[in-house]
XYZ file of C-alpha atoms in Angstrom:
639
model
C -120.953 104.985 6.795
C -123.987 102.733 6.224
C -127.391 104.481 6.200
C -130.513 103.037 8.076
C -132.633 100.745 6.037
C -130.272 100.461 2.974
C -130.131 96.850 2.552
C -130.016 95.742 -1.198
C -132.932 94.803 -3.161
C -130.943 92.889 -5.607
C -127.265 92.180 -6.295
C -127.426 93.477 -10.007
C -129.005 96.792 -8.986
C -126.858 97.900 -5.880
C -123.655 96.318 -5.906
C -120.493 96.451 -8.196
C -119.837 92.621 -8.490
C -118.009 92.221 -11.661
C -117.743 95.846 -12.870
C -119.664 94.730 -16.036
C -122.286 97.050 -17.855
C -125.348 96.187 -19.970
C -126.125 97.512 -23.347
C -124.241 100.481 -24.529
C -127.223 102.708 -24.728
C -129.011 101.669 -21.747
C -127.759 104.972 -19.932
C -128.417 107.287 -22.962
C -131.446 108.653 -21.473
C -129.169 109.912 -18.607
C -126.843 111.648 -20.932
C -123.776 111.496 -18.632
C -121.678 113.024 -21.082
C -124.008 116.057 -21.320
C -123.838 116.463 -24.977
C -126.318 118.734 -26.965
C -129.956 117.881 -27.835
C -128.632 118.199 -31.464
C -125.963 115.647 -31.009
C -128.547 113.418 -29.489
C -130.934 113.773 -32.248
C -128.289 113.173 -34.714
C -127.175 109.931 -33.175
C -130.667 108.746 -32.795
C -131.776 109.488 -36.345
C -128.655 107.879 -37.532
C -129.522 104.489 -36.167
C -125.896 103.718 -35.749
C -123.444 103.504 -32.950
C -121.542 106.724 -32.271
C -118.169 105.019 -32.847
C -119.218 103.950 -36.195
C -120.325 107.588 -36.957
C -116.881 109.045 -35.942
C -115.074 106.485 -38.081
C -117.420 107.173 -41.091
C -116.793 110.982 -40.741
C -113.033 110.587 -40.647
C -112.984 108.344 -43.479
C -115.102 110.972 -45.502
C -112.953 113.807 -44.447
C -109.611 112.167 -45.059
C -108.729 112.694 -41.183
C -106.842 110.204 -39.278
C -107.954 109.460 -35.759
C -106.235 107.460 -32.936
C -107.921 106.459 -29.732
C -105.786 106.377 -26.589
C -107.288 104.017 -23.924
C -105.804 104.560 -20.450
C -106.706 102.109 -17.412
C -107.393 103.860 -14.336
C -106.264 101.126 -11.941
C -107.171 102.841 -8.684
C -110.509 103.796 -9.928
C -111.053 100.399 -11.559
C -112.184 101.931 -15.035
C -111.005 103.025 -18.408
C -110.858 106.377 -20.082
C -110.564 106.858 -23.999
C -109.408 110.036 -25.560
C -108.587 111.191 -29.113
C -107.204 114.358 -30.769
C -109.656 116.395 -33.096
C -108.256 119.651 -34.631
C -105.604 119.840 -32.133
C -108.079 119.341 -29.364
C -107.995 116.426 -27.074
C -111.668 115.061 -26.442
C -111.622 112.725 -23.560
C -114.692 110.491 -22.683
C -115.890 109.669 -19.033
C -114.381 106.887 -16.848
C -116.237 103.572 -17.746
C -116.123 100.099 -16.478
C -115.130 98.798 -19.927
C -112.819 99.749 -22.883
C -115.902 99.547 -25.293
C -118.087 101.967 -23.049
C -115.184 104.109 -22.634
C -114.372 104.558 -26.362
C -118.129 105.231 -26.891
C -118.134 108.052 -24.481
C -115.206 109.611 -26.152
C -117.095 109.484 -29.426
C -120.285 111.064 -28.008
C -118.015 114.041 -27.205
C -116.358 114.152 -30.495
C -119.868 114.007 -32.129
C -121.066 116.869 -30.131
C -118.054 118.917 -30.881
C -118.276 118.465 -34.864
C -121.797 119.314 -34.750
C -121.225 122.509 -32.714
C -118.465 123.380 -35.211
C -120.821 122.988 -38.241
C -118.634 119.920 -39.359
C -121.431 117.441 -39.344
C -124.915 118.723 -40.638
C -128.030 117.688 -39.425
C -130.529 116.262 -42.164
C -132.746 118.846 -43.937
C -135.935 117.370 -42.392
C -134.807 118.550 -38.947
C -134.014 121.953 -39.782
C -136.543 123.562 -37.493
C -135.443 124.016 -33.926
C -138.892 122.656 -32.510
C -138.556 119.654 -34.560
C -135.134 119.167 -33.447
C -136.009 119.361 -29.760
C -138.941 117.036 -30.438
C -136.566 114.479 -32.073
C -134.295 114.686 -29.174
C -137.197 114.358 -26.563
C -138.426 111.295 -28.685
C -134.934 109.842 -28.429
C -134.601 110.304 -24.731
C -137.857 108.450 -24.335
C -137.369 105.511 -26.796
C -133.706 104.910 -26.933
C -133.772 102.555 -23.983
C -136.338 100.456 -25.667
C -134.744 99.901 -29.120
C -132.155 97.519 -30.269
C -129.038 99.450 -30.743
C -127.301 98.592 -34.018
C -123.847 98.967 -35.355
C -123.325 98.431 -38.968
C -120.705 96.717 -40.581
C -119.970 98.284 -43.880
C -118.111 95.448 -45.334
C -120.442 92.570 -44.437
C -123.630 94.185 -43.831
C -123.879 92.789 -40.282
C -124.589 94.334 -37.136
C -124.803 93.246 -33.481
C -127.744 94.323 -31.009
C -126.932 94.755 -27.272
C -130.273 93.605 -26.298
C -133.676 95.203 -25.440
C -134.017 96.523 -21.914
C -137.791 95.848 -22.312
C -136.888 92.158 -23.136
C -140.200 91.753 -25.352
C -139.342 88.190 -25.954
C -139.061 87.449 -22.117
C -135.787 85.425 -22.627
C -133.780 84.353 -19.644
C -131.165 86.425 -17.766
C -128.621 83.977 -19.036
C -129.294 84.414 -22.646
C -129.503 88.260 -22.148
C -125.950 88.290 -20.569
C -124.654 85.955 -23.032
C -125.810 88.295 -25.881
C -124.509 91.340 -24.081
C -121.056 90.019 -23.257
C -120.710 88.431 -26.814
C -120.725 91.815 -28.334
C -122.254 90.305 -31.404
C -125.579 90.416 -33.107
C -127.888 87.534 -32.104
C -128.192 86.392 -35.701
C -124.391 86.089 -35.925
C -124.502 84.059 -32.721
C -127.051 81.447 -34.062
C -125.373 81.207 -37.330
C -122.056 80.463 -35.773
C -123.711 77.944 -33.726
C -125.536 76.174 -36.601
C -122.340 76.164 -38.514
C -120.476 74.454 -35.589
C -123.148 71.791 -35.377
C -123.602 71.270 -39.261
C -127.081 72.454 -39.338
C -128.482 74.772 -42.072
C -130.971 77.460 -40.589
C -133.791 79.001 -42.756
C -135.629 82.048 -41.572
C -139.141 82.410 -42.718
C -140.734 85.931 -42.722
C -144.327 86.966 -42.575
C -146.028 90.411 -42.783
C -149.005 91.560 -41.218
C -150.768 94.750 -40.243
C -148.473 95.279 -37.102
C -145.079 94.790 -38.819
C -142.859 91.778 -39.439
C -142.224 88.717 -37.797
C -139.504 85.945 -38.382
C -139.636 82.256 -37.341
C -137.192 79.297 -37.811
C -137.171 75.713 -36.943
C -134.611 74.282 -34.374
C -134.724 70.711 -33.212
C -137.956 70.087 -35.045
C -139.706 73.016 -33.153
C -140.536 76.399 -34.815
C -139.355 79.323 -32.826
C -140.963 82.811 -33.457
C -139.844 86.196 -32.513
C -142.249 89.076 -31.761
C -143.582 91.373 -34.315
C -141.268 94.187 -35.067
C -141.281 97.369 -37.195
C -138.541 96.105 -39.736
C -137.366 92.874 -40.952
C -134.051 93.200 -39.516
C -135.351 93.640 -36.110
C -137.738 90.647 -36.506
C -134.852 88.588 -37.306
C -132.915 89.597 -34.491
C -136.076 88.838 -32.100
C -136.285 85.433 -33.477
C -132.629 84.572 -32.980
C -132.868 85.899 -29.357
C -135.704 83.315 -28.728
C -133.474 80.555 -30.434
C -130.352 81.551 -28.355
C -132.684 81.407 -24.999
C -133.927 77.710 -26.065
C -130.171 76.610 -26.805
C -129.029 77.994 -23.359
C -131.913 76.187 -21.476
C -131.166 73.053 -23.222
C -127.403 73.290 -22.316
C -126.420 73.343 -26.004
C -124.702 76.728 -25.457
C -122.586 76.874 -22.545
C -122.371 80.293 -20.873
C -120.171 81.869 -18.288
C -122.648 84.805 -18.229
C -125.474 82.591 -16.542
C -123.109 82.259 -13.532
C -121.727 85.947 -13.269
C -125.268 87.390 -13.805
C -126.885 85.428 -11.254
C -128.835 82.204 -11.113
C -132.476 82.223 -10.422
C -132.900 79.698 -7.330
C -135.817 77.711 -8.412
C -134.424 74.243 -8.178
C -131.993 72.675 -5.708
C -129.355 75.433 -5.088
C -126.680 72.631 -5.108
C -127.820 71.425 -8.558
C -127.604 75.060 -9.674
C -124.238 75.498 -8.387
C -122.924 72.378 -10.037
C -124.461 73.251 -13.214
C -123.240 76.604 -13.356
C -119.690 75.753 -12.370
C -119.414 72.984 -15.201
C -121.098 75.566 -17.760
C -118.401 78.202 -16.848
C -115.679 75.512 -17.007
C -116.781 74.324 -20.445
C -117.258 77.712 -21.691
C -113.594 78.569 -21.187
C -112.592 75.095 -22.606
C -114.503 75.716 -25.714
C -111.720 78.436 -26.534
C -108.624 76.802 -25.003
C -108.744 72.944 -25.075
C -105.817 72.913 -22.981
C -107.623 73.539 -19.921
C -109.746 70.472 -20.332
C -106.692 68.311 -19.020
C -106.967 69.920 -15.752
C -110.395 68.841 -14.804
C -109.761 66.067 -12.363
C -110.822 68.194 -9.314
C -112.843 71.345 -9.911
C -114.029 73.637 -7.054
C -116.144 76.963 -6.974
C -117.219 79.565 -4.560
C -120.550 81.014 -4.802
C -122.175 84.110 -3.168
C -126.033 83.768 -2.701
C -128.127 86.806 -2.218
C -131.234 85.683 -0.105
C -133.059 88.939 -0.899
C -132.725 88.703 -4.730
C -132.772 84.981 -4.716
C -129.685 84.849 -6.861
C -126.520 82.999 -6.718
C -123.150 84.543 -8.282
C -120.102 82.415 -9.108
C -117.306 84.323 -7.506
C -114.402 81.915 -8.119
C -113.494 78.725 -9.503
C -110.384 76.496 -10.012
C -108.996 73.154 -11.027
C -105.988 71.130 -10.037
C -104.747 68.548 -7.528
C -100.914 68.972 -7.302
C -98.450 71.029 -5.197
C -95.285 73.004 -5.886
C -92.200 70.881 -5.830
C -89.562 71.802 -3.046
C -86.917 72.903 -5.647
C -89.476 75.600 -6.888
C -90.022 77.084 -3.411
C -88.719 80.743 -3.105
C -88.306 83.493 -0.469
C -89.874 86.491 -2.455
C -93.437 85.364 -2.334
C -93.782 84.486 -6.072
C -94.877 81.029 -6.148
C -98.158 79.362 -5.643
C -97.274 76.472 -3.169
C -100.614 74.601 -3.288
C -102.532 74.321 -6.472
C -105.364 72.082 -5.360
C -108.689 73.253 -6.857
C -110.433 74.263 -3.411
C -107.250 76.217 -2.278
C -106.925 78.104 -5.454
C -110.580 78.818 -5.536
C -110.385 80.369 -2.087
C -107.351 82.637 -2.972
C -109.498 83.756 -5.869
C -112.172 84.749 -3.389
C -109.824 86.844 -1.439
C -108.987 88.775 -4.751
C -112.883 89.580 -4.765
C -112.880 90.549 -1.033
C -110.088 92.877 -1.702
C -111.895 94.329 -4.775
C -115.061 94.885 -2.632
C -112.959 96.680 0.107
C -111.894 98.954 -2.883
C -115.518 99.317 -3.850
C -116.598 100.158 -0.188
C -113.998 103.003 -0.075
C -115.614 104.505 -3.196
C -119.305 104.037 -2.423
C -120.439 102.023 0.663
C -123.889 101.228 -0.923
C -122.379 99.196 -3.738
C -120.185 96.982 -1.623
C -120.989 93.674 -0.080
C -119.804 95.048 3.304
C -121.403 97.168 5.804
C -119.718 98.759 8.843
C -120.798 97.499 12.381
C -118.918 98.711 15.505
C -116.075 99.979 13.606
C -115.271 96.895 11.663
C -116.666 95.840 8.182
C -118.778 92.786 7.991
C -120.804 90.938 5.197
C -124.211 92.103 4.630
C -126.678 89.822 6.342
C -128.472 88.848 3.103
C -125.287 87.373 1.583
C -123.589 84.010 2.096
C -120.789 82.173 0.638
C -120.957 78.513 -0.613
C -118.155 75.997 -1.547
C -118.537 73.142 -4.163
C -115.883 70.532 -4.663
C -116.305 67.969 -7.443
C -114.704 65.288 -4.873
C -114.131 64.920 -1.151
C -111.274 67.084 -0.030
C -107.863 65.286 0.276
C -106.860 64.128 3.705
C -109.226 63.012 6.451
C -112.334 63.699 4.466
C -111.422 61.322 1.677
C -109.163 58.396 2.804
C -112.147 56.467 4.423
C -114.528 57.541 1.764
C -114.116 54.879 -0.877
C -117.552 55.517 -2.511
C -120.262 58.073 -2.224
C -122.645 57.430 0.561
C -126.287 57.886 -0.273
C -127.680 59.831 2.642
C -129.473 63.149 2.845
C -127.789 66.387 3.173
C -128.161 68.456 6.340
C -127.012 70.732 8.975
C -127.237 68.486 11.983
C -123.679 66.719 11.693
C -123.095 63.227 12.441
C -119.390 62.671 12.646
C -117.737 59.339 12.775
C -115.004 59.614 15.372
C -112.519 57.046 16.750
C -108.995 57.135 17.707
C -107.719 56.177 14.225
C -109.624 59.122 12.407
C -109.151 62.721 12.239
C -105.291 62.979 12.441
C -103.727 65.849 10.260
C -102.235 64.845 7.009
C -99.961 66.213 4.419
C -100.059 66.175 0.495
C -97.510 64.068 -1.281
C -95.001 66.277 -3.181
C -95.524 66.176 -6.987
C -98.016 63.357 -6.528
C -101.591 62.538 -5.295
C -102.918 61.602 -1.941
C -102.051 62.540 1.692
C -99.775 60.819 4.383
C -99.676 61.201 8.252
C -97.409 63.545 9.738
C -94.315 61.868 11.419
C -94.144 62.370 15.072
C -90.504 63.513 14.625
C -91.115 66.216 12.154
C -91.926 69.462 13.909
C -90.978 72.035 11.444
C -89.659 72.755 7.986
C -86.517 74.619 6.767
C -85.479 76.149 3.602
C -82.130 74.590 3.583
C -83.507 71.153 4.751
C -86.115 71.301 1.655
C -83.306 72.579 -0.941
C -81.285 69.698 0.458
C -83.686 67.151 -0.641
C -86.054 66.921 2.265
C -89.828 66.412 1.414
C -91.850 69.525 1.252
C -95.017 68.983 3.220
C -98.150 70.779 2.421
C -101.256 70.434 4.763
C -104.380 68.467 3.266
C -107.362 70.102 2.085
C -109.443 68.531 4.750
C -107.347 70.119 7.448
C -107.249 73.464 5.457
C -111.135 73.637 5.259
C -111.106 72.878 9.120
C -108.878 75.657 9.542
C -111.502 77.895 7.389
C -114.154 76.805 9.488
C -112.434 77.896 12.655
C -110.655 81.072 11.483
C -112.827 82.154 8.501
C -112.135 81.896 4.848
C -110.788 85.616 4.623
C -107.375 84.407 6.116
C -105.225 86.517 8.332
C -104.423 89.869 6.624
C -108.070 90.740 5.701
C -108.957 90.711 9.313
C -107.278 93.971 9.645
C -110.361 95.402 7.966
C -113.142 92.988 8.384
C -114.784 90.254 10.548
C -114.413 86.603 9.760
C -116.349 85.207 7.038
C -117.473 81.662 7.020
C -118.946 79.189 4.610
C -122.634 78.533 4.832
C -122.670 75.221 2.784
C -120.254 72.712 1.478
C -121.204 70.719 -1.422
C -119.377 67.462 -2.627
C -119.656 65.587 -5.741
C -118.053 62.175 -5.678
C -117.055 60.364 -2.380
C -119.378 62.120 -0.191
C -119.603 60.237 3.076
C -121.481 62.359 5.846
C -119.834 60.931 8.841
C -116.248 61.190 7.385
C -116.836 64.611 5.877
C -118.320 66.242 9.004
C -115.589 64.987 11.075
C -112.765 66.180 8.910
C -114.064 69.730 8.018
C -115.412 70.834 11.499
C -116.691 68.235 14.003
C -113.291 66.705 15.058
C -112.509 69.687 17.302
C -115.908 70.309 18.840
C -116.288 71.585 22.323
C -112.464 71.485 22.708
C -111.874 74.430 20.499
C -112.225 77.789 22.617
C -111.866 80.663 20.161
C -111.750 84.489 21.149
C -114.687 86.421 19.666
C -115.623 87.163 16.762
C -114.035 83.591 15.698
C -116.118 80.532 16.097
C -116.254 76.971 15.166
C -118.429 76.923 12.008
C -120.522 73.895 11.019
C -121.620 74.525 7.365
C -124.613 72.628 5.828
C -123.172 69.618 4.094
C -124.718 68.488 0.878
C -124.061 66.003 -1.887
C -124.568 66.526 -5.753
C -123.537 64.037 -8.105
C -125.894 64.873 -11.165
C -122.758 65.903 -13.211
C -119.653 65.074 -11.400
C -120.116 61.185 -11.489
C -120.194 61.518 -15.374
C -117.066 63.710 -15.630
C -114.451 61.366 -14.050
C -111.040 62.250 -15.440
C -108.345 59.626 -14.878
C -105.329 61.716 -15.863
C -103.623 63.603 -13.115
C -102.647 67.024 -14.438
C -99.849 69.257 -13.716
C -101.847 72.200 -14.899
C -104.059 74.175 -12.562
C -106.621 76.704 -13.846
C -108.177 79.591 -11.918
C -110.844 82.281 -12.625
C -112.419 84.826 -10.208
C -115.003 87.604 -11.089
C -112.809 90.467 -10.218
C -110.127 89.628 -12.608
C -112.543 88.161 -15.160
C -109.914 86.124 -16.991
C -108.425 82.542 -16.771
C -105.011 81.833 -15.536
C -103.275 78.504 -16.229
C -100.482 77.497 -13.577
C -98.190 74.839 -13.702
C -98.646 73.353 -10.321
C -95.118 72.097 -9.755
C -93.352 75.417 -10.377
C -96.079 77.578 -8.828
C -96.161 80.041 -11.726
C -98.017 80.670 -14.920
C -97.571 77.847 -17.387
C -95.198 78.313 -20.164
C -94.242 81.835 -19.372
C -93.165 81.526 -15.764
C -94.841 84.810 -14.861
C -95.946 85.361 -11.266
C -99.496 84.394 -10.527
C -102.021 86.668 -9.192
C -102.908 84.078 -6.618
C -99.189 84.034 -4.978
C -98.335 85.643 -1.562
C -96.813 88.570 -3.202
C -99.778 89.589 -5.225
C -102.018 89.265 -2.113
C -99.594 91.547 -0.141
C -99.849 93.902 -2.887
C -103.664 93.786 -2.823
C -103.481 94.588 0.997
C -101.088 97.347 0.776
C -103.455 99.033 -1.928
C -106.314 99.012 0.457
C -104.480 99.830 3.615
C -102.673 102.954 2.026
C -106.269 104.288 1.296
C -107.471 103.431 4.648
C -104.653 104.914 6.590
C -104.341 107.805 3.876
C -100.623 107.040 3.548
C -98.330 106.302 0.591
C -98.125 102.735 -0.469
C -94.457 103.129 -0.679
C -94.124 103.969 2.831
C -95.705 100.606 4.079
C -93.883 98.186 1.828
C -90.708 97.965 4.030
C -92.297 95.815 6.494
C -92.165 92.121 5.595
C -95.183 90.020 4.702
C -94.610 87.899 7.843
C -94.528 91.032 9.985
C -97.760 92.238 8.725
C -99.490 88.986 9.334
C -98.098 89.001 12.974
C -99.622 92.464 13.425
C -103.166 90.937 13.100
C -103.231 90.145 16.734
C -106.900 88.741 16.898
C -106.384 86.451 14.114
C -102.940 85.289 15.521
C -104.462 84.667 18.829
C -107.409 82.635 17.442
C -104.864 80.691 15.238
C -102.821 79.739 18.145
C -105.896 78.469 20.023
C -106.753 76.332 16.766
C -103.252 74.709 16.806
C -103.329 74.177 20.466
C -106.721 72.355 20.101
C -105.315 70.016 17.307
C -102.461 69.134 19.495
C -104.282 68.655 22.634
C -106.839 66.210 20.928
C -103.973 64.107 19.588
C -104.493 65.079 15.742
C -100.973 66.352 15.362
C -98.992 69.467 14.980
C -99.749 71.809 11.971
C -96.638 71.949 9.677
C -96.216 75.417 8.171
C -93.956 76.476 5.463
C -90.390 77.915 6.485
C -90.551 81.431 7.739
C -88.044 82.538 5.207
C -90.594 82.272 2.641
C -92.612 84.946 4.250
C -89.846 87.389 4.937
C -90.083 89.435 1.850
C -90.976 92.943 1.329
C -92.635 94.551 -1.812
C -89.680 96.953 -2.315
C -87.362 93.957 -3.072
């Protein structure tokens, strides 16, 4: 249970958001593996990565070593083992494969030293001197640049100084750490891409070495270091920081690691979102074709003054009727804001898993028997253009009005009606009065597949919460704090479409409410990135999975391979069952005989609120909500 006075001081210090870790040796002073002081001293004096030490030893001795990495899905980590002398040496459970391999090698080095297979240098023959060396290492290791030598190219990488002597930004620190490369290599690679030759100038003074170089006509110098190599690294760290600040290096890490909220939060969100998208496009040009609409959901920590990108997506198409299925394996709606929200759901499920392991590291806390979002945290949605449907059809150009929370909806009898998206096309159409339901045989027989517009779906999120139905089995509703639009922002039409068209007529049971998010416009980047092509590709990313997934919107499956998407109903049901089996302390297999539809119907509080929402739409004359055929949800995980 949550203890008193345990609110987080900062997201990076208290919560497991993306499971990532910093430099490989930031935890050496804690010695979690419990290796001997001799082993610690040997590693420290070698100035090499433990993995390199093990590989070098096996090469010298003619041994062959094979590392076996196992992903612990339930514990969300990796564990690496290797056989030495017939004995299995297994490292600790770590959040990344690299850290897991390093942990395994620490055990191997400790074992080899204990067996006398690795000899300490002669200068460290005395036990007192060895203890002093180990103690010195414990004190200084956190503050030194950890180097891994590449024997063939005489290159190394540095994971970054915890002290950050150069005072570079968090974005630069995260970029260097996640690249796994030496800052010198990163600078050289960038200069090669832009066709610029870089020259490093060295100077020597009484304090040590200092390196500088000229970039964009400005000389950048690192701090004074004890060696030429460290001085060159320091200089390159400063250069990388400059390039990131100038937007010349696009980095996803600046979003995941937290954006310092100094300027407009909406400008920060827009910039971070496009930076992340451009970062992915740099390694996969195919993604660029999906940019017509892009959306992102951010989580703001008011205490730490940081903003974390949780999920983003692109796309503006829906599945074609012939691809609809009854096993939950297709993604029906590949519009950016819809995919983006489904990515958020994966993050929420992951945070439930974190809560079950360690309540203090989760974004949730328990209040009156139900999980709720910590009060310092809020969610924010950015969309590059007005959501399709009622929020866009009357917005022919962006309106230059101030953002705000006091909504001024434009309401008349011709506005506010529910609309559906055009199958395999763009735009929305009103729902015909004679269409009350959709059937599988009708759709397969050629009837148009109708999917509710994004404006209508956001209205639903503002009424019932962005967490959807199944998650209410564990938590209270979660609502958007702000909604930011790039192009085609019109205050009156937007506020009407996403919340105000229901107003006082919507009577929801507690804890549900009609949420009125702060509405904002931000066109600094969106207006300059107009894309005329209408893509069939849709891209999604979320902080829990950490990888990009490219979908074919018309088939609702992964592009080219036809694999099942992590955002489909079936995948979400699997996430739910994984959490429920731990909460109920039952086998997951015992729960999967129940259909997805029945499981949702069991969330009575949400279903009651949903019925009130649908009734209010009809009573106000906005039309009837068209859902997909029930057969589409009547699947189990056993079949």
